[in-house]
Short mmCIF file of C-alpha atoms in Angstrom, two decimals:
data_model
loop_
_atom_site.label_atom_id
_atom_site.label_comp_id
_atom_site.label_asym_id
_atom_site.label_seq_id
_atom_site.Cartn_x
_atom_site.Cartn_y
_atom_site.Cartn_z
CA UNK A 1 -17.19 18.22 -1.05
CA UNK A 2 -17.97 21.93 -1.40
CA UNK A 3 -15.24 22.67 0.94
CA UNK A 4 -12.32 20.80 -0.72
CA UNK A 5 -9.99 23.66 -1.63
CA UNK A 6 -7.55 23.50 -5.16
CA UNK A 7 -4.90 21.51 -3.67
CA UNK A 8 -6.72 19.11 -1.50
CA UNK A 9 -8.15 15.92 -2.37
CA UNK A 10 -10.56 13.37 -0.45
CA UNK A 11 -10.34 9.68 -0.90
CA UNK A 12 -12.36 6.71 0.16
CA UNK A 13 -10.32 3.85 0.96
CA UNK A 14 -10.60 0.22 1.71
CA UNK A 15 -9.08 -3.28 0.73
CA UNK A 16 -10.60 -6.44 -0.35
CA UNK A 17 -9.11 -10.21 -1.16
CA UNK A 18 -9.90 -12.13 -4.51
CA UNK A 19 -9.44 -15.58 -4.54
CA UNK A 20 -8.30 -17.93 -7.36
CA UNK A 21 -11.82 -20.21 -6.97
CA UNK A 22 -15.23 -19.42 -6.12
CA UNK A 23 -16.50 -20.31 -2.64
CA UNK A 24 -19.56 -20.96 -4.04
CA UNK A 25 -20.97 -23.56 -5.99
CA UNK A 26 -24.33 -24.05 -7.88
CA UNK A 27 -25.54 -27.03 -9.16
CA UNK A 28 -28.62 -28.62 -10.36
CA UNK A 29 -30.03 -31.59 -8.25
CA UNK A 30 -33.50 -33.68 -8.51
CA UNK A 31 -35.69 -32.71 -5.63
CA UNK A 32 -35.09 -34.11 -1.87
CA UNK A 33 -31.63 -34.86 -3.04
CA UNK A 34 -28.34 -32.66 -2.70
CA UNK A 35 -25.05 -32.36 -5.57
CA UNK A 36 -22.46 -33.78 -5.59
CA UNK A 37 -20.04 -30.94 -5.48
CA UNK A 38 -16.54 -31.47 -7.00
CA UNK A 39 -13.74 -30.74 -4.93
CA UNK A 40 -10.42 -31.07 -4.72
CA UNK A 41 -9.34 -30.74 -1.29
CA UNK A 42 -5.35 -30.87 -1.82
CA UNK A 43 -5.86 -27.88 -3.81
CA UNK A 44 -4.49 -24.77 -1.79
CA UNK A 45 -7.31 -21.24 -2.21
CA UNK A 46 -4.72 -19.17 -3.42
CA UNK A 47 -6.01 -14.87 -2.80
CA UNK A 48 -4.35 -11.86 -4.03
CA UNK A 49 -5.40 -8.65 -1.59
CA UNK A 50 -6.25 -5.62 -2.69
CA UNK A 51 -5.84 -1.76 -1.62
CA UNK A 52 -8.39 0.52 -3.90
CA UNK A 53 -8.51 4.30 -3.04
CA UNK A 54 -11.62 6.18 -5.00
CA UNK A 55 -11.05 9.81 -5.08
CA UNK A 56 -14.59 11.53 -4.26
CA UNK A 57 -14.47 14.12 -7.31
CA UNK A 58 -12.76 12.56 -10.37
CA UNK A 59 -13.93 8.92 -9.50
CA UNK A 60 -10.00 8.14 -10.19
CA UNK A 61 -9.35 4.68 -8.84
CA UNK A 62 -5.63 4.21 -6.97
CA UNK A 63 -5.28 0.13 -6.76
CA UNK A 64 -2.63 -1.87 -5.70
CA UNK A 65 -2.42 -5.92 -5.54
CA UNK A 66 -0.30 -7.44 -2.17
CA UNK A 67 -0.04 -10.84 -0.87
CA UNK A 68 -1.07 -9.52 2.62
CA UNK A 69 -3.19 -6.42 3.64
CA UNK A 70 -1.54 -6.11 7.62
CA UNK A 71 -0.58 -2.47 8.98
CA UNK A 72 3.04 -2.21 7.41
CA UNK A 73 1.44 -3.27 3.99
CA UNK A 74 -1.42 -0.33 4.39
CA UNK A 75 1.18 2.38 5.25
CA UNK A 76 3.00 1.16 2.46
CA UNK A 77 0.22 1.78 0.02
CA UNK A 78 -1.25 5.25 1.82
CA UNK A 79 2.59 6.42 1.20
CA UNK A 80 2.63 5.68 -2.15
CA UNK A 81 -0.83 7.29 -2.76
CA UNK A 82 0.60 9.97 -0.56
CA UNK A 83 3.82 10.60 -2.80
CA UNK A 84 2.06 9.94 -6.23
CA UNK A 85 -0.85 13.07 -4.83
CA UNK A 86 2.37 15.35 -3.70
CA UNK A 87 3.68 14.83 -7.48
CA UNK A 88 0.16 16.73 -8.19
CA UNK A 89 0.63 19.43 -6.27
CA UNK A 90 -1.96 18.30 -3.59
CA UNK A 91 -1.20 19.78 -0.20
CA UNK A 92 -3.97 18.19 1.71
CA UNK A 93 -5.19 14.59 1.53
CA UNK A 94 -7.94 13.17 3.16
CA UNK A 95 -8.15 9.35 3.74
CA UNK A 96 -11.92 8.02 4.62
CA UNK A 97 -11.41 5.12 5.69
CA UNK A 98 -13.29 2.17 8.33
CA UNK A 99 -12.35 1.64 11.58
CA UNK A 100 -10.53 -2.12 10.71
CA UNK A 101 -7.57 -3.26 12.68
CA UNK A 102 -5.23 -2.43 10.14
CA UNK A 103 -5.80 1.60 10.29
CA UNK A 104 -4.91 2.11 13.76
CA UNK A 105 -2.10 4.23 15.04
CA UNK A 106 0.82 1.48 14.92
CA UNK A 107 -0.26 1.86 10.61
CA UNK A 108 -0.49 5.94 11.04
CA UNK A 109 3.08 5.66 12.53
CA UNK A 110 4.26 3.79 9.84
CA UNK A 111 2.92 5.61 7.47
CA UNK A 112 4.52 9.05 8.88
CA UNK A 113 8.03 7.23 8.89
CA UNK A 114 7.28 5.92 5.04
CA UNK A 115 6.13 10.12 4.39
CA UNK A 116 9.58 11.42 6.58
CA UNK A 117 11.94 9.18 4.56
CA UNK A 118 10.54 10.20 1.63
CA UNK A 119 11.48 13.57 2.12
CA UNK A 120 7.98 15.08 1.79
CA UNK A 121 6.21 14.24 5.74
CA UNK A 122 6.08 18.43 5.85
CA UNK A 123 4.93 19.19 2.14
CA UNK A 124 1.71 17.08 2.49
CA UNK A 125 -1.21 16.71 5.49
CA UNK A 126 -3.16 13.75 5.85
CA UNK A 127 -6.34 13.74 7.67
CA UNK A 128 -7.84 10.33 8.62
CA UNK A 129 -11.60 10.21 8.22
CA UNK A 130 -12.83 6.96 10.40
CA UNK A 131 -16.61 5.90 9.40
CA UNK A 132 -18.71 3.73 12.05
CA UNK A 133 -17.78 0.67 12.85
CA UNK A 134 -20.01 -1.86 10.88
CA UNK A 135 -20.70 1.13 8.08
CA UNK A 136 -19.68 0.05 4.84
CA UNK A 137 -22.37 1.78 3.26
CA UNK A 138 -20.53 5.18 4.22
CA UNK A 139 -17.29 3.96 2.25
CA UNK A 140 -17.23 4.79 -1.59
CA UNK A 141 -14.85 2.43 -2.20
CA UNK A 142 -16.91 -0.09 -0.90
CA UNK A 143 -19.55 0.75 -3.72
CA UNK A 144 -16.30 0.64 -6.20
CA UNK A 145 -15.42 -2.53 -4.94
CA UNK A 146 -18.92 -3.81 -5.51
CA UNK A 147 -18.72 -2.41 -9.03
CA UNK A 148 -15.04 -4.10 -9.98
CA UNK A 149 -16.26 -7.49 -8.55
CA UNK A 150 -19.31 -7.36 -11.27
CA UNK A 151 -17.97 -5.88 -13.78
CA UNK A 152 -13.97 -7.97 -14.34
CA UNK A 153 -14.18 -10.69 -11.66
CA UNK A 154 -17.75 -12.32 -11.65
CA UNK A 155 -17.45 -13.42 -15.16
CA UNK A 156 -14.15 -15.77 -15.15
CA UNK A 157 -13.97 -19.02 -15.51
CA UNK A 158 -13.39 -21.02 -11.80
CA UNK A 159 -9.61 -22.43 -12.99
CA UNK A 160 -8.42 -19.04 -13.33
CA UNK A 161 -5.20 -18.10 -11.96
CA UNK A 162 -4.13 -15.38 -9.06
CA UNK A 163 -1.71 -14.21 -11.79
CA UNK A 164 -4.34 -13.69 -14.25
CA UNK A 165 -6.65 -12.36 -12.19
CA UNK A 166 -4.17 -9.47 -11.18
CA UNK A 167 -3.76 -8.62 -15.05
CA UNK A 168 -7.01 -8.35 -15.54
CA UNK A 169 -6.94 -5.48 -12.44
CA UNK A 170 -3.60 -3.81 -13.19
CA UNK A 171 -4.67 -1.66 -15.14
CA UNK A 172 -8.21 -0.10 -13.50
CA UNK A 173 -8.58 3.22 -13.38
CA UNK A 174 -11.62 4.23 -13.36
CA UNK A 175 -15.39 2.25 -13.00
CA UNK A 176 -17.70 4.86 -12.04
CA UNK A 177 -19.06 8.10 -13.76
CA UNK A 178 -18.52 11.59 -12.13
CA UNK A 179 -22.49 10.91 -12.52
CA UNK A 180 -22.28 8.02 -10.76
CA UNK A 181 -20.07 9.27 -8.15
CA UNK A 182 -22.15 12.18 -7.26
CA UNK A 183 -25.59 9.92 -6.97
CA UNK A 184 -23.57 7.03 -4.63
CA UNK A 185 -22.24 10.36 -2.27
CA UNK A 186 -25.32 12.19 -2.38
CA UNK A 187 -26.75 8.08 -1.01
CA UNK A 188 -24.38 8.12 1.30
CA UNK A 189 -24.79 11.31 2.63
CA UNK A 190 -27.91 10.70 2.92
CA UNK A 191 -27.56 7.80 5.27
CA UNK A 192 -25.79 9.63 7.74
CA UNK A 193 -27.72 10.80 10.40
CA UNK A 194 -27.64 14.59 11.32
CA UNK A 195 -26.45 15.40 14.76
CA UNK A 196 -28.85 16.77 17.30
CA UNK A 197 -27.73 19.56 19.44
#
Protein backbone atom coordinates (compact mmCIF):
# COMPACT_ATOMS: atom_id res chain seq x y z
CA UNK A 1 0.00 0.00 0.00
CA UNK A 2 3.00 2.17 0.88
CA UNK A 3 4.24 1.76 -2.55
CA UNK A 4 1.16 2.85 -4.58
CA UNK A 5 2.46 5.97 -6.33
CA UNK A 6 -0.13 9.30 -7.16
CA UNK A 7 -1.54 7.89 -10.21
CA UNK A 8 -1.90 4.28 -9.42
CA UNK A 9 -4.63 2.59 -7.79
CA UNK A 10 -5.11 -1.12 -6.36
CA UNK A 11 -8.40 -2.87 -6.41
CA UNK A 12 -9.78 -6.06 -5.01
CA UNK A 13 -12.13 -7.66 -7.23
CA UNK A 14 -14.60 -10.43 -7.30
CA UNK A 15 -18.31 -11.26 -8.33
CA UNK A 16 -21.11 -12.80 -6.53
CA UNK A 17 -24.95 -13.92 -7.61
CA UNK A 18 -28.12 -12.82 -5.57
CA UNK A 19 -31.04 -14.67 -6.00
CA UNK A 20 -34.73 -13.57 -5.94
CA UNK A 21 -35.57 -16.36 -2.89
CA UNK A 22 -33.69 -17.64 -0.09
CA UNK A 23 -32.25 -21.16 -0.32
CA UNK A 24 -32.83 -21.51 3.03
CA UNK A 25 -35.67 -22.05 5.08
CA UNK A 26 -36.33 -22.03 8.91
CA UNK A 27 -39.16 -23.22 10.51
CA UNK A 28 -40.40 -24.27 13.80
CA UNK A 29 -41.35 -28.03 14.23
CA UNK A 30 -42.39 -30.20 17.49
CA UNK A 31 -39.56 -32.49 18.36
CA UNK A 32 -38.80 -35.90 16.29
CA UNK A 33 -40.82 -34.34 13.59
CA UNK A 34 -39.60 -32.22 10.45
CA UNK A 35 -41.66 -28.84 8.58
CA UNK A 36 -43.40 -28.81 6.20
CA UNK A 37 -41.60 -26.44 3.97
CA UNK A 38 -43.64 -24.47 1.35
CA UNK A 39 -42.57 -24.66 -2.03
CA UNK A 40 -43.48 -23.93 -5.16
CA UNK A 41 -41.60 -25.92 -7.51
CA UNK A 42 -42.91 -24.30 -10.97
CA UNK A 43 -41.44 -21.23 -9.68
CA UNK A 44 -38.13 -20.47 -11.72
CA UNK A 45 -34.86 -19.01 -8.93
CA UNK A 46 -34.42 -16.05 -10.81
CA UNK A 47 -30.31 -14.42 -9.84
CA UNK A 48 -28.91 -11.20 -10.84
CA UNK A 49 -24.76 -11.47 -10.83
CA UNK A 50 -22.69 -9.16 -9.59
CA UNK A 51 -19.09 -7.56 -10.35
CA UNK A 52 -17.88 -5.37 -7.09
CA UNK A 53 -14.33 -3.84 -7.29
CA UNK A 54 -13.16 -2.30 -3.64
CA UNK A 55 -10.39 0.07 -4.10
CA UNK A 56 -7.74 -0.69 -1.16
CA UNK A 57 -7.32 3.12 -0.04
CA UNK A 58 -10.62 5.04 -0.40
CA UNK A 59 -12.84 1.88 0.30
CA UNK A 60 -14.74 3.23 -3.03
CA UNK A 61 -16.97 0.41 -4.20
CA UNK A 62 -17.18 -0.03 -8.36
CA UNK A 63 -20.46 -2.46 -8.80
CA UNK A 64 -22.11 -3.55 -11.67
CA UNK A 65 -25.36 -5.97 -11.96
CA UNK A 66 -25.24 -8.66 -15.26
CA UNK A 67 -27.36 -11.53 -16.04
CA UNK A 68 -24.17 -13.68 -16.49
CA UNK A 69 -20.62 -13.32 -14.92
CA UNK A 70 -18.60 -15.54 -18.02
CA UNK A 71 -15.14 -14.11 -19.41
CA UNK A 72 -16.60 -11.61 -22.10
CA UNK A 73 -18.94 -10.22 -19.28
CA UNK A 74 -15.69 -9.73 -16.79
CA UNK A 75 -13.61 -7.93 -19.50
CA UNK A 76 -16.52 -5.98 -20.07
CA UNK A 77 -16.70 -4.72 -16.54
CA UNK A 78 -12.59 -4.51 -15.87
CA UNK A 79 -12.85 -2.09 -19.14
CA UNK A 80 -15.26 -0.03 -17.85
CA UNK A 81 -13.50 0.22 -14.42
CA UNK A 82 -10.47 0.63 -16.58
CA UNK A 83 -11.89 3.72 -18.64
CA UNK A 84 -13.88 5.30 -15.66
CA UNK A 85 -9.93 5.14 -13.53
CA UNK A 86 -8.20 6.69 -16.91
CA UNK A 87 -10.96 9.62 -16.61
CA UNK A 88 -9.01 10.11 -13.08
CA UNK A 89 -5.88 10.41 -14.26
CA UNK A 90 -4.77 6.91 -12.96
CA UNK A 91 -1.91 5.52 -14.99
CA UNK A 92 -1.54 2.26 -13.23
CA UNK A 93 -4.28 -0.11 -12.07
CA UNK A 94 -3.92 -3.05 -10.21
CA UNK A 95 -6.66 -5.79 -10.28
CA UNK A 96 -6.41 -8.45 -7.18
CA UNK A 97 -8.30 -10.77 -8.10
CA UNK A 98 -8.84 -15.08 -7.46
CA UNK A 99 -7.72 -17.49 -9.62
CA UNK A 100 -11.66 -18.45 -10.97
CA UNK A 101 -12.19 -19.61 -14.48
CA UNK A 102 -13.42 -16.48 -15.61
CA UNK A 103 -9.94 -14.42 -15.11
CA UNK A 104 -7.86 -16.39 -17.30
CA UNK A 105 -6.09 -15.18 -20.38
CA UNK A 106 -9.04 -15.74 -23.03
CA UNK A 107 -10.82 -12.68 -20.31
CA UNK A 108 -7.22 -10.68 -20.24
CA UNK A 109 -7.46 -10.78 -24.11
CA UNK A 110 -10.70 -9.49 -24.14
CA UNK A 111 -10.20 -7.11 -21.94
CA UNK A 112 -7.01 -5.62 -23.95
CA UNK A 113 -9.28 -5.54 -27.19
CA UNK A 114 -12.24 -3.70 -24.98
CA UNK A 115 -8.93 -1.13 -23.63
CA UNK A 116 -7.48 -0.87 -27.65
CA UNK A 117 -10.93 0.09 -29.03
CA UNK A 118 -11.36 2.40 -26.57
CA UNK A 119 -8.57 4.31 -27.60
CA UNK A 120 -6.73 4.30 -24.25
CA UNK A 121 -4.89 0.30 -24.20
CA UNK A 122 -1.40 2.62 -24.09
CA UNK A 123 -2.52 5.44 -21.55
CA UNK A 124 -3.31 2.90 -18.76
CA UNK A 125 -1.33 -0.50 -17.28
CA UNK A 126 -3.10 -3.14 -15.66
CA UNK A 127 -1.39 -5.54 -13.47
CA UNK A 128 -3.30 -8.73 -12.50
CA UNK A 129 -2.76 -9.73 -8.90
CA UNK A 130 -3.94 -13.66 -8.66
CA UNK A 131 -4.49 -14.78 -4.80
CA UNK A 132 -4.34 -18.70 -3.96
CA UNK A 133 -6.59 -20.78 -5.15
CA UNK A 134 -9.20 -21.54 -2.35
CA UNK A 135 -8.13 -17.93 -0.57
CA UNK A 136 -10.99 -15.83 -0.22
CA UNK A 137 -9.83 -14.52 2.89
CA UNK A 138 -6.97 -12.64 0.85
CA UNK A 139 -9.76 -10.84 -1.35
CA UNK A 140 -11.17 -7.48 0.14
CA UNK A 141 -13.96 -7.63 -1.82
CA UNK A 142 -14.82 -10.74 -0.48
CA UNK A 143 -15.07 -9.03 3.08
CA UNK A 144 -17.23 -6.18 1.09
CA UNK A 145 -19.32 -8.68 -0.25
CA UNK A 146 -19.88 -10.16 3.18
CA UNK A 147 -20.68 -6.67 4.41
CA UNK A 148 -23.40 -5.75 1.40
CA UNK A 149 -25.11 -9.19 1.92
CA UNK A 150 -25.78 -8.10 5.80
CA UNK A 151 -26.23 -4.93 5.59
CA UNK A 152 -29.14 -4.43 2.12
CA UNK A 153 -29.85 -8.08 1.22
CA UNK A 154 -30.35 -10.21 4.48
CA UNK A 155 -33.21 -8.16 5.59
CA UNK A 156 -35.86 -8.46 2.54
CA UNK A 157 -38.73 -10.03 2.49
CA UNK A 158 -38.48 -13.76 0.46
CA UNK A 159 -41.12 -12.47 -2.53
CA UNK A 160 -38.83 -9.84 -3.46
CA UNK A 161 -38.06 -9.26 -6.96
CA UNK A 162 -34.53 -9.45 -9.07
CA UNK A 163 -35.60 -5.95 -10.19
CA UNK A 164 -35.91 -4.69 -6.79
CA UNK A 165 -33.20 -6.20 -5.49
CA UNK A 166 -30.87 -4.44 -8.13
CA UNK A 167 -32.37 -0.94 -6.97
CA UNK A 168 -31.68 -1.48 -3.79
CA UNK A 169 -27.69 -2.07 -5.06
CA UNK A 170 -27.50 0.56 -7.81
CA UNK A 171 -26.57 2.91 -6.04
CA UNK A 172 -23.61 1.45 -3.43
CA UNK A 173 -20.77 3.18 -3.11
CA UNK A 174 -19.26 2.76 -0.32
CA UNK A 175 -19.81 0.10 2.98
CA UNK A 176 -16.65 0.15 4.73
CA UNK A 177 -14.65 2.88 6.69
CA UNK A 178 -11.05 3.89 5.58
CA UNK A 179 -10.91 2.49 9.37
CA UNK A 180 -12.35 -0.44 8.45
CA UNK A 181 -10.43 -0.92 5.39
CA UNK A 182 -7.12 -0.56 6.97
CA UNK A 183 -8.02 -3.23 9.99
CA UNK A 184 -9.55 -5.99 7.18
CA UNK A 185 -5.89 -5.36 5.04
CA UNK A 186 -3.76 -5.22 7.93
CA UNK A 187 -6.03 -9.11 8.66
CA UNK A 188 -5.28 -10.02 5.57
CA UNK A 189 -1.89 -9.27 5.44
CA UNK A 190 -1.52 -10.87 8.18
CA UNK A 191 -2.69 -14.19 6.90
CA UNK A 192 -0.27 -14.37 4.30
CA UNK A 193 2.56 -16.29 5.02
CA UNK A 194 6.11 -14.73 4.62
CA UNK A 195 8.35 -16.42 2.16
CA UNK A 196 11.37 -18.29 3.36
CA UNK A 197 14.54 -17.87 1.50
Amino acid sequence: MAELKPRQRLVFYDEFAVYDRPSLYYAWAERNSKPEISSNEKRKRNKVNGMISVDAVTGEIYLQLQPKSKAEDVAQYLADLCKDAHKENIEKLSIALDNNSTHKQKMKNLLNEHLQNAGIGDKIAIEFIHTPAYSPDFNLAEYEIHLLRLQKLHHLPSNITIAEIENILKDVKILMTSEQILKTLDHIFALVPLSIP
